[in-house]
Coordinates of N, CA and C in Angstrom, one line a residue:
X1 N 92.3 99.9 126.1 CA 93.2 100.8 126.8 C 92.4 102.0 127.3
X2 N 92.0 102.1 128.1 CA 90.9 102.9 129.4 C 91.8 104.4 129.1
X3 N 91.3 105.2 129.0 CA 92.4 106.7 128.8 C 93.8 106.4 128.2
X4 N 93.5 105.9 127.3 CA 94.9 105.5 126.1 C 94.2 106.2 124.8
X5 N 95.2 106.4 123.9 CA 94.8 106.9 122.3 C 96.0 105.6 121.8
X6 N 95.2 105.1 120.4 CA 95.7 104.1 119.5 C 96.3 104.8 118.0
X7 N 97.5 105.1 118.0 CA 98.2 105.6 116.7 C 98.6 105.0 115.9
X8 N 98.9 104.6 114.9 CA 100.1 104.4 114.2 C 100.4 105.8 113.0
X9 N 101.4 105.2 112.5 CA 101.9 106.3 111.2 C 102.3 105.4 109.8
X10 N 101.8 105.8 108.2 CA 102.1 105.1 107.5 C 101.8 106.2 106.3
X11 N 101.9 105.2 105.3 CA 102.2 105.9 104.0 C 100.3 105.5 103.5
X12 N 99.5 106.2 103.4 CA 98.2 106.3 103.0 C 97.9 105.9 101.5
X13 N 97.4 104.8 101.0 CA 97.7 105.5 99.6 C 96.9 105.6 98.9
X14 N 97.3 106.9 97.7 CA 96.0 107.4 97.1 C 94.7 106.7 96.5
X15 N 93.7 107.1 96.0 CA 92.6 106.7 96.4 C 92.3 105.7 95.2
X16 N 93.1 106.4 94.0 CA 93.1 105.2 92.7 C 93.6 103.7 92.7
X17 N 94.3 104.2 93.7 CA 96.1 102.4 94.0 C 95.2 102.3 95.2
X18 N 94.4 102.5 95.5 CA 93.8 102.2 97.3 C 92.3 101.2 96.3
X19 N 91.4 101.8 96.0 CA 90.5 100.8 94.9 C 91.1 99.6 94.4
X20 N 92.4 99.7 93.7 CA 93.2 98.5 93.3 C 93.3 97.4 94.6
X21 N 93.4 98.0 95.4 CA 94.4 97.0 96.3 C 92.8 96.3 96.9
X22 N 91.8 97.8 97.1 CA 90.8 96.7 98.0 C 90.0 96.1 96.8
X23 N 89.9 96.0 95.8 CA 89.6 95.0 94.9 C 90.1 93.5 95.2
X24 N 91.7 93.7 95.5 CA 92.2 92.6 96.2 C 91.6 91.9 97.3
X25 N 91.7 92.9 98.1 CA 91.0 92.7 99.7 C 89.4 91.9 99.1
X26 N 88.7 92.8 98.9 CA 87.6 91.9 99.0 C 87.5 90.7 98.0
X27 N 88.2 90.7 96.8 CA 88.0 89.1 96.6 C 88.8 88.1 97.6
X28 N 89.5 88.7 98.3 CA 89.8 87.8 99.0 C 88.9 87.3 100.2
X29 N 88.3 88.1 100.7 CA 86.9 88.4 101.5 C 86.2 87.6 101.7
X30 N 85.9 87.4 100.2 CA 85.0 86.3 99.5 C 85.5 85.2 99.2
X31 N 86.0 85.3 98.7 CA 86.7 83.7 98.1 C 87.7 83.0 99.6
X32 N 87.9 83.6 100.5 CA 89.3 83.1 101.6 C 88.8 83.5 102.6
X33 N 87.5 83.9 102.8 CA 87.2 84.6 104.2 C 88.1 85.3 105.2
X34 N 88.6 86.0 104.6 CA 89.6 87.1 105.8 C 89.3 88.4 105.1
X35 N 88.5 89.4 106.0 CA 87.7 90.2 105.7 C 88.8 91.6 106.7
X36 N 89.2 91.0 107.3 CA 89.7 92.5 108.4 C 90.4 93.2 107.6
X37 N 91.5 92.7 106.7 CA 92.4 94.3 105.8 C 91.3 94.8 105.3
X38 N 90.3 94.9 105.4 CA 89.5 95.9 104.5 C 88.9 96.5 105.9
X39 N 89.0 96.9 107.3 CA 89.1 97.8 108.0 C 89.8 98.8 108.3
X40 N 91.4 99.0 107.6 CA 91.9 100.0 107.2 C 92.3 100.7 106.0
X41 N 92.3 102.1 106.0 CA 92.7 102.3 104.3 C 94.2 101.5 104.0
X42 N 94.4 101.1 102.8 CA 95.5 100.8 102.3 C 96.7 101.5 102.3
X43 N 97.8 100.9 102.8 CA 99.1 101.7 103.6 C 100.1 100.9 103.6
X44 N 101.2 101.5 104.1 CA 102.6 101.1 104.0 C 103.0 101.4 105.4
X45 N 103.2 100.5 106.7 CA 103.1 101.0 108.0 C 104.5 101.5 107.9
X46 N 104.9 102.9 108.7 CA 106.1 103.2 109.2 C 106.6 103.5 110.4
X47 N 104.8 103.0 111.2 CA 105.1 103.1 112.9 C 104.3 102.0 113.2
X48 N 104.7 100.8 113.9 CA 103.2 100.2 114.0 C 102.4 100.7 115.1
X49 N 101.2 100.4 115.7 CA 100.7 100.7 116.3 C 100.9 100.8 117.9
X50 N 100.8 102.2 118.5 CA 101.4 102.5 119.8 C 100.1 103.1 120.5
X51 N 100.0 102.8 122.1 CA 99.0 103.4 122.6 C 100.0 104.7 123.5
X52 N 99.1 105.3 123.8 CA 99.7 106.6 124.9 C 98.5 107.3 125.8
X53 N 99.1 107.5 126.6 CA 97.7 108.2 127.3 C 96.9 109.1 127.2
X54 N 95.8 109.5 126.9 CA 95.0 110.7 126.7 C 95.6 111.6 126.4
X55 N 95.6 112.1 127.6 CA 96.8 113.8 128.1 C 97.7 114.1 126.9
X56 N 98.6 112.8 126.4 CA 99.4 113.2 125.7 C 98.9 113.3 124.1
X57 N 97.8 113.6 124.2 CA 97.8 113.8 122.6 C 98.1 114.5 121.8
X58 N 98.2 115.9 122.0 CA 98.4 117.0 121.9 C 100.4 116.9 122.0
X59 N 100.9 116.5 122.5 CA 102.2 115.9 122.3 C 102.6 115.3 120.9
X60 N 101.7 114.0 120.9 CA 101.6 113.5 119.8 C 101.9 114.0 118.9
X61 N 100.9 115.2 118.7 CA 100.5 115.9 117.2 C 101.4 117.2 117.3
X62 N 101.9 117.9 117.8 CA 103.6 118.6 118.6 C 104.9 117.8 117.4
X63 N 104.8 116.4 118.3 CA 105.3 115.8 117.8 C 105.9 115.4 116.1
X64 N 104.5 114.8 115.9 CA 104.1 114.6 114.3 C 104.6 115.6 114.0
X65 N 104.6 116.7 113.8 CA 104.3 118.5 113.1 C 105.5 119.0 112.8
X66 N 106.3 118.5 113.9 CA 107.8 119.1 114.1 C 108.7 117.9 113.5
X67 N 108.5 116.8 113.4 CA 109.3 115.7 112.6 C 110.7 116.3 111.7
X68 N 111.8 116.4 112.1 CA 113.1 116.5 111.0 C 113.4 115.6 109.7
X69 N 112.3 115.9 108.6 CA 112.6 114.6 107.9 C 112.8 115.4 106.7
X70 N 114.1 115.0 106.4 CA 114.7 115.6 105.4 C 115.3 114.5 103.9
X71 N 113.7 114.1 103.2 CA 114.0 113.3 102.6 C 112.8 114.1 101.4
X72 N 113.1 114.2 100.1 CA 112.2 114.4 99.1 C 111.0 113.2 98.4
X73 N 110.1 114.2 98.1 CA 109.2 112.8 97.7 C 109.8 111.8 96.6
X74 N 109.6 111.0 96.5 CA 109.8 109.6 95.8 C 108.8 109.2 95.4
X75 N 109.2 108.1 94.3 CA 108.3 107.0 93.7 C 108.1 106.0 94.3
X76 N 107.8 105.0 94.2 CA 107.7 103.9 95.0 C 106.7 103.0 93.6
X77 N 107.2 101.6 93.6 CA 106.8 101.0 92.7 C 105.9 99.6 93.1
X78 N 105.3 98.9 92.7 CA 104.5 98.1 93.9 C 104.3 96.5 92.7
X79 N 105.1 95.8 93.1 CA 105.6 94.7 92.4 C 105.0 93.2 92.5
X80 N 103.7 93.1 92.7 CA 103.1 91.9 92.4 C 102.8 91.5 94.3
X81 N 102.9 90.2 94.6 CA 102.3 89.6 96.2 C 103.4 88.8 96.6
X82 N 103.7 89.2 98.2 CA 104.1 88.4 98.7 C 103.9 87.8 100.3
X83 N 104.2 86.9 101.0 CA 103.5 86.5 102.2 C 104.4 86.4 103.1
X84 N 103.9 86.5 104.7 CA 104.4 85.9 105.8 C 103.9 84.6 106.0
X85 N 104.9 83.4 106.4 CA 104.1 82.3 106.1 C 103.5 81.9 107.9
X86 N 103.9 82.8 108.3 CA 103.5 82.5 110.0 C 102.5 81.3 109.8
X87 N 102.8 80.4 111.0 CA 101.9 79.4 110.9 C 100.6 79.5 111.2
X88 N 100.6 80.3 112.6 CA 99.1 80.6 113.0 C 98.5 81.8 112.5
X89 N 99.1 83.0 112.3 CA 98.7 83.8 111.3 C 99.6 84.2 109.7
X90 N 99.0 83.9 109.3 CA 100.1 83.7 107.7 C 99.6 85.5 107.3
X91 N 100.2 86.3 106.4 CA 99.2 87.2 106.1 C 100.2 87.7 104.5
X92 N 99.3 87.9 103.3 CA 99.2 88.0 102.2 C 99.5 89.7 101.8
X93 N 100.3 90.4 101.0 CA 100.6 91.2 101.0 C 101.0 91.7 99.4
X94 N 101.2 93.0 98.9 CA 101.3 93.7 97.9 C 103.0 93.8 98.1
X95 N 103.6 93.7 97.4 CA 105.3 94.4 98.0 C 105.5 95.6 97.1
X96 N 105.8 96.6 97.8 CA 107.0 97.6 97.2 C 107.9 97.2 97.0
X97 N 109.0 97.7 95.6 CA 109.9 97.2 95.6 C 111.2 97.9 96.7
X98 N 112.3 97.5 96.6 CA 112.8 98.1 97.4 C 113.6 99.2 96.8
X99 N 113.8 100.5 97.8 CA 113.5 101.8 97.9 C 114.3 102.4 98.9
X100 N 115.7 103.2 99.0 CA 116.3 103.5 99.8 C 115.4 104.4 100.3
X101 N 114.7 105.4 99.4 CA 114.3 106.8 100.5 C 112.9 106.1 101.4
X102 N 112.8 105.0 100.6 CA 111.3 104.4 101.9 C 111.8 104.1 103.0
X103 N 113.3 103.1 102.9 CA 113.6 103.0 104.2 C 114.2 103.5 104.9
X104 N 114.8 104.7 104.4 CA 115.9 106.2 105.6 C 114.4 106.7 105.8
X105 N 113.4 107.0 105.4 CA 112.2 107.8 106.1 C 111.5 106.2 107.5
X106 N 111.5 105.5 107.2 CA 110.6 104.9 108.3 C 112.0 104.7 109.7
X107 N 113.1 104.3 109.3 CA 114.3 105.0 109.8 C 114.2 106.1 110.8
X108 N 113.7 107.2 110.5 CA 114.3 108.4 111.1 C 112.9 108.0 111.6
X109 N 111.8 108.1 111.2 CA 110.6 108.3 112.1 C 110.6 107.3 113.3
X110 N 111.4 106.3 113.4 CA 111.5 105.0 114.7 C 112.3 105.6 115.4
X111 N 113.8 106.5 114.5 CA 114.6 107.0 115.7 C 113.9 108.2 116.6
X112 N 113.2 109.0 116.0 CA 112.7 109.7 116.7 C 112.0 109.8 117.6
X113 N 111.2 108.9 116.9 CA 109.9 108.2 118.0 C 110.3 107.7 119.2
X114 N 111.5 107.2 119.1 CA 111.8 106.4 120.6 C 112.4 106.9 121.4
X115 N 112.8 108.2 120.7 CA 113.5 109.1 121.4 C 112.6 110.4 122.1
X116 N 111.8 110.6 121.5 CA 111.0 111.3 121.9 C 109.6 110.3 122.5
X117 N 109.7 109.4 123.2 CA 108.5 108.6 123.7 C 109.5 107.2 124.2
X118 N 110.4 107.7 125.3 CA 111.3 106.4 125.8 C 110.8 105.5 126.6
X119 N 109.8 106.0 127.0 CA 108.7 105.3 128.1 C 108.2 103.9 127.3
X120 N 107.9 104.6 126.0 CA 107.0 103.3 125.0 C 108.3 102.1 124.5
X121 N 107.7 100.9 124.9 CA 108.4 99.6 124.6 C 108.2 99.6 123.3
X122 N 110.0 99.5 123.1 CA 110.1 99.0 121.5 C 109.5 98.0 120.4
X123 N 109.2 98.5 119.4 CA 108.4 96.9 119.0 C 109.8 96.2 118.1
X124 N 109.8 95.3 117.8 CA 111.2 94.8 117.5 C 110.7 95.0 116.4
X125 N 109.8 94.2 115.6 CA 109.5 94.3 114.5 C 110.0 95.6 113.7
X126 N 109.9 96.5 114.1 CA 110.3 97.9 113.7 C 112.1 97.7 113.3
X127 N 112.8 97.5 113.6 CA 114.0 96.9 113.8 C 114.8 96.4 112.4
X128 N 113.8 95.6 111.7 CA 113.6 95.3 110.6 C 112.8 95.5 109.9
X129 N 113.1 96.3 108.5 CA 111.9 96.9 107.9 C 111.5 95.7 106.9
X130 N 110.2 95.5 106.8 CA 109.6 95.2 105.9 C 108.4 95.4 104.9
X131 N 108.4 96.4 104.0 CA 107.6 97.3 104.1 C 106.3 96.5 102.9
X132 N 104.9 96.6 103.2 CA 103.9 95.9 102.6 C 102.8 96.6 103.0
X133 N 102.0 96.1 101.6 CA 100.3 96.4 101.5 C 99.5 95.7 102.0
X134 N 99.1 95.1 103.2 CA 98.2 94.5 103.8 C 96.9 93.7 102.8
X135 N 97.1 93.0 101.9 CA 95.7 92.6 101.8 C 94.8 91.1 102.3
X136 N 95.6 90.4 103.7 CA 95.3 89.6 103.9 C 96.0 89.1 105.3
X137 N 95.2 89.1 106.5 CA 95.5 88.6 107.8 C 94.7 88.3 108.8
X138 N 95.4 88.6 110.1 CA 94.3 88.3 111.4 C 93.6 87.0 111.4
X139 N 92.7 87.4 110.6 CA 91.3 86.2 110.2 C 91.6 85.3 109.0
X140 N 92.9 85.6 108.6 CA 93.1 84.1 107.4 C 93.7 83.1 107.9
X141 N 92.6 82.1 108.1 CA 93.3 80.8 108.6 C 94.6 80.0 108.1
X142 N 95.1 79.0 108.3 CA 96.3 78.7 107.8 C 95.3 77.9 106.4
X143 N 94.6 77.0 106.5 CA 93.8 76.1 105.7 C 93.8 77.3 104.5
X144 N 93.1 78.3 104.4 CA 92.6 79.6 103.6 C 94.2 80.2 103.2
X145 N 94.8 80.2 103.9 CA 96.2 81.0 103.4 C 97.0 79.7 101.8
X146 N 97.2 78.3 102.8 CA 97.4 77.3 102.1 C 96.6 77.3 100.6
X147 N 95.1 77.6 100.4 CA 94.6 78.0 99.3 C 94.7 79.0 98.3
X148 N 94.8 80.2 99.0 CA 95.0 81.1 98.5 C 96.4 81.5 98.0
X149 N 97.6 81.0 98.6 CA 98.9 81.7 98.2 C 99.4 81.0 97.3
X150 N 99.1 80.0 96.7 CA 99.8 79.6 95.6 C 99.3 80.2 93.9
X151 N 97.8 80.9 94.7 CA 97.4 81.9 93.5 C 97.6 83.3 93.1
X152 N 98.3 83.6 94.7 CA 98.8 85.1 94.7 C 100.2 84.9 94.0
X153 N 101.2 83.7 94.9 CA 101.9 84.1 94.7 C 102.7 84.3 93.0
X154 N 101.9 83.6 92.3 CA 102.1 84.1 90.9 C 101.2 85.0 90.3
X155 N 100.6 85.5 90.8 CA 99.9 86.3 90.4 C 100.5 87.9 89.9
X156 N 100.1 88.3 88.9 CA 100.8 90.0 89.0 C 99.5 91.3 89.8
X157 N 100.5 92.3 89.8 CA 100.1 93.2 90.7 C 101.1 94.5 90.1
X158 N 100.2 95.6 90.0 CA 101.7 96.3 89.8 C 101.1 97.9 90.2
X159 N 101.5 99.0 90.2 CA 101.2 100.2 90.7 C 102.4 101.1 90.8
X160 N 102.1 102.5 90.6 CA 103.0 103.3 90.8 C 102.5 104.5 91.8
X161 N 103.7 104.4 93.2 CA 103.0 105.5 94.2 C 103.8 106.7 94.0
X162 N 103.3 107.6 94.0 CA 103.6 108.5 94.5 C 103.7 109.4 95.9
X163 N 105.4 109.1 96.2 CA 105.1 109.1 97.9 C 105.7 110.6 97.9
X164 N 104.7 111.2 98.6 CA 104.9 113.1 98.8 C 104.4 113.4 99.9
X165 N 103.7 112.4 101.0 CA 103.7 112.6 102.2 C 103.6 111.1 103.0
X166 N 103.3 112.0 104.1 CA 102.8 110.2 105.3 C 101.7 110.7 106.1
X167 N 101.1 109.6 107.0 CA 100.0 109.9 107.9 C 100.3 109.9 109.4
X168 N 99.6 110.2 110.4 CA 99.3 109.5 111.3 C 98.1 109.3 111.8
X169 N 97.7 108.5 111.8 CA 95.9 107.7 112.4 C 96.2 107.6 113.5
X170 N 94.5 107.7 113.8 CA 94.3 107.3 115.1 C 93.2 106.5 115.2
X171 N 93.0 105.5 116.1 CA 91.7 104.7 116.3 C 91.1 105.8 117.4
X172 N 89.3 105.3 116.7 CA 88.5 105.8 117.6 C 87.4 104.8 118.2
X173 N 88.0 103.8 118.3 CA 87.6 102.8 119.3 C 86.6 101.8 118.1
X174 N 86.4 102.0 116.7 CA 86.0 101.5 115.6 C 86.8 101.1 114.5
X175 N 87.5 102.1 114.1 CA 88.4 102.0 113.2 C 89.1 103.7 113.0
X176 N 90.5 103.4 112.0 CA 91.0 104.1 111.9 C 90.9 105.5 111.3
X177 N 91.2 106.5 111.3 CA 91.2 107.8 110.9 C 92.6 108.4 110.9
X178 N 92.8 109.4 109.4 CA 94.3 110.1 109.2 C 93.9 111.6 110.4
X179 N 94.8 111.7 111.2 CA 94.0 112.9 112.3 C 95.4 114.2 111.6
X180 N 96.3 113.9 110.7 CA 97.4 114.7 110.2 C 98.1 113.9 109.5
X181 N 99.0 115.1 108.5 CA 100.1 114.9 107.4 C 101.0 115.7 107.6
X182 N 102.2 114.6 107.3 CA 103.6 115.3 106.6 C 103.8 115.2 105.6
X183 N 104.3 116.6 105.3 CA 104.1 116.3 103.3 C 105.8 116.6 103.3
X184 N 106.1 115.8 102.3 CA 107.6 115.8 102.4 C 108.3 117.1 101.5
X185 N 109.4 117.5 101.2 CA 110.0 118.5 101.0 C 111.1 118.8 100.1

């Protein structure tokens, strides 16, 4: 995207539960060859990824700054693996359990967003929350997914987040960077 900026917004997470998770990632790396979740920090998406044009960056981050989110920080509990079984891309994941104030906050940030950015095509996905730790996609074949999920999916996992803010990233044409935070209230 030629004079575009690449955003999304998510839940970042700290650096102790972020080691955990990519412990995951890279044995998976190794053992299942699907290396790409270990190109982002470990997160909880609550926007997925939107482009906008240059110019409007500074909008953007307007935007971000002024957000009405009137929700207190929460816990969030992170409850072992679970998967999309997509056929051509399957992708392997950490679950939160479920969490009202996770999903009134990614809630209000979609309504906003769309309201304040009507131009940008809806993602449907967004629509339906599903909220997860990325540690396995893109590049996991179905053959490698077939291998690997019957070891995740009993597998345990467990973590306690502490959610007291959120991010928004930006790509810089490499990978991702947190360019601001909302810290909740």
């Amino acid at each position: 995207m030629e004079n575009h900026n690449l955003y999304f917004i998510a839940i970042v997470l700290p650096n102790e539960l972020s080691r955990k998770v990519i412990q995951v990632q890279n044995e998976i790396a190794e053992r299942f060859e699907s290396s790409k979740a270990l190109k982002v920090l470990p997160h909880i998406t609550l926007k997925a990824p939107f482009g906008l044009p240059a110019f409007a960056h500074n909008h953007v981050l307007d935007w971000f700054s002024e957000l009405l989110i009137d929700i207190q920080p929460f816990q969030l509990e992170l409850e072992n693996f679970g998967a999309f079984k997509n056929l051509k891309h399957p992708v392997i994941f950490i679950k939160p359990g479920a969490n009202e104030a996770l999903s009134n906050l990614q809630k209000i940030i979609i309504q906003e967003f769309y309201r304040t950015f009507d131009d940008v095509e809806m993602n449907g996905t967004e629509l339906i929350f599903k909220p997860h730790i990325t540690v396995a996609y893109r590049d996991l074949h179905p053959e490698m997914f077939n291998k690997a999920w019957p070891e995740f999916k009993n597998r345990e996992f467990s973590g306690l987040l502490h959610v007291n803010s959120f991010q928004l990233l930006k790509h810089d044409g490499k990978s991702w960077h947190i360019i601001q935070r909302f810290d909740l209230k």
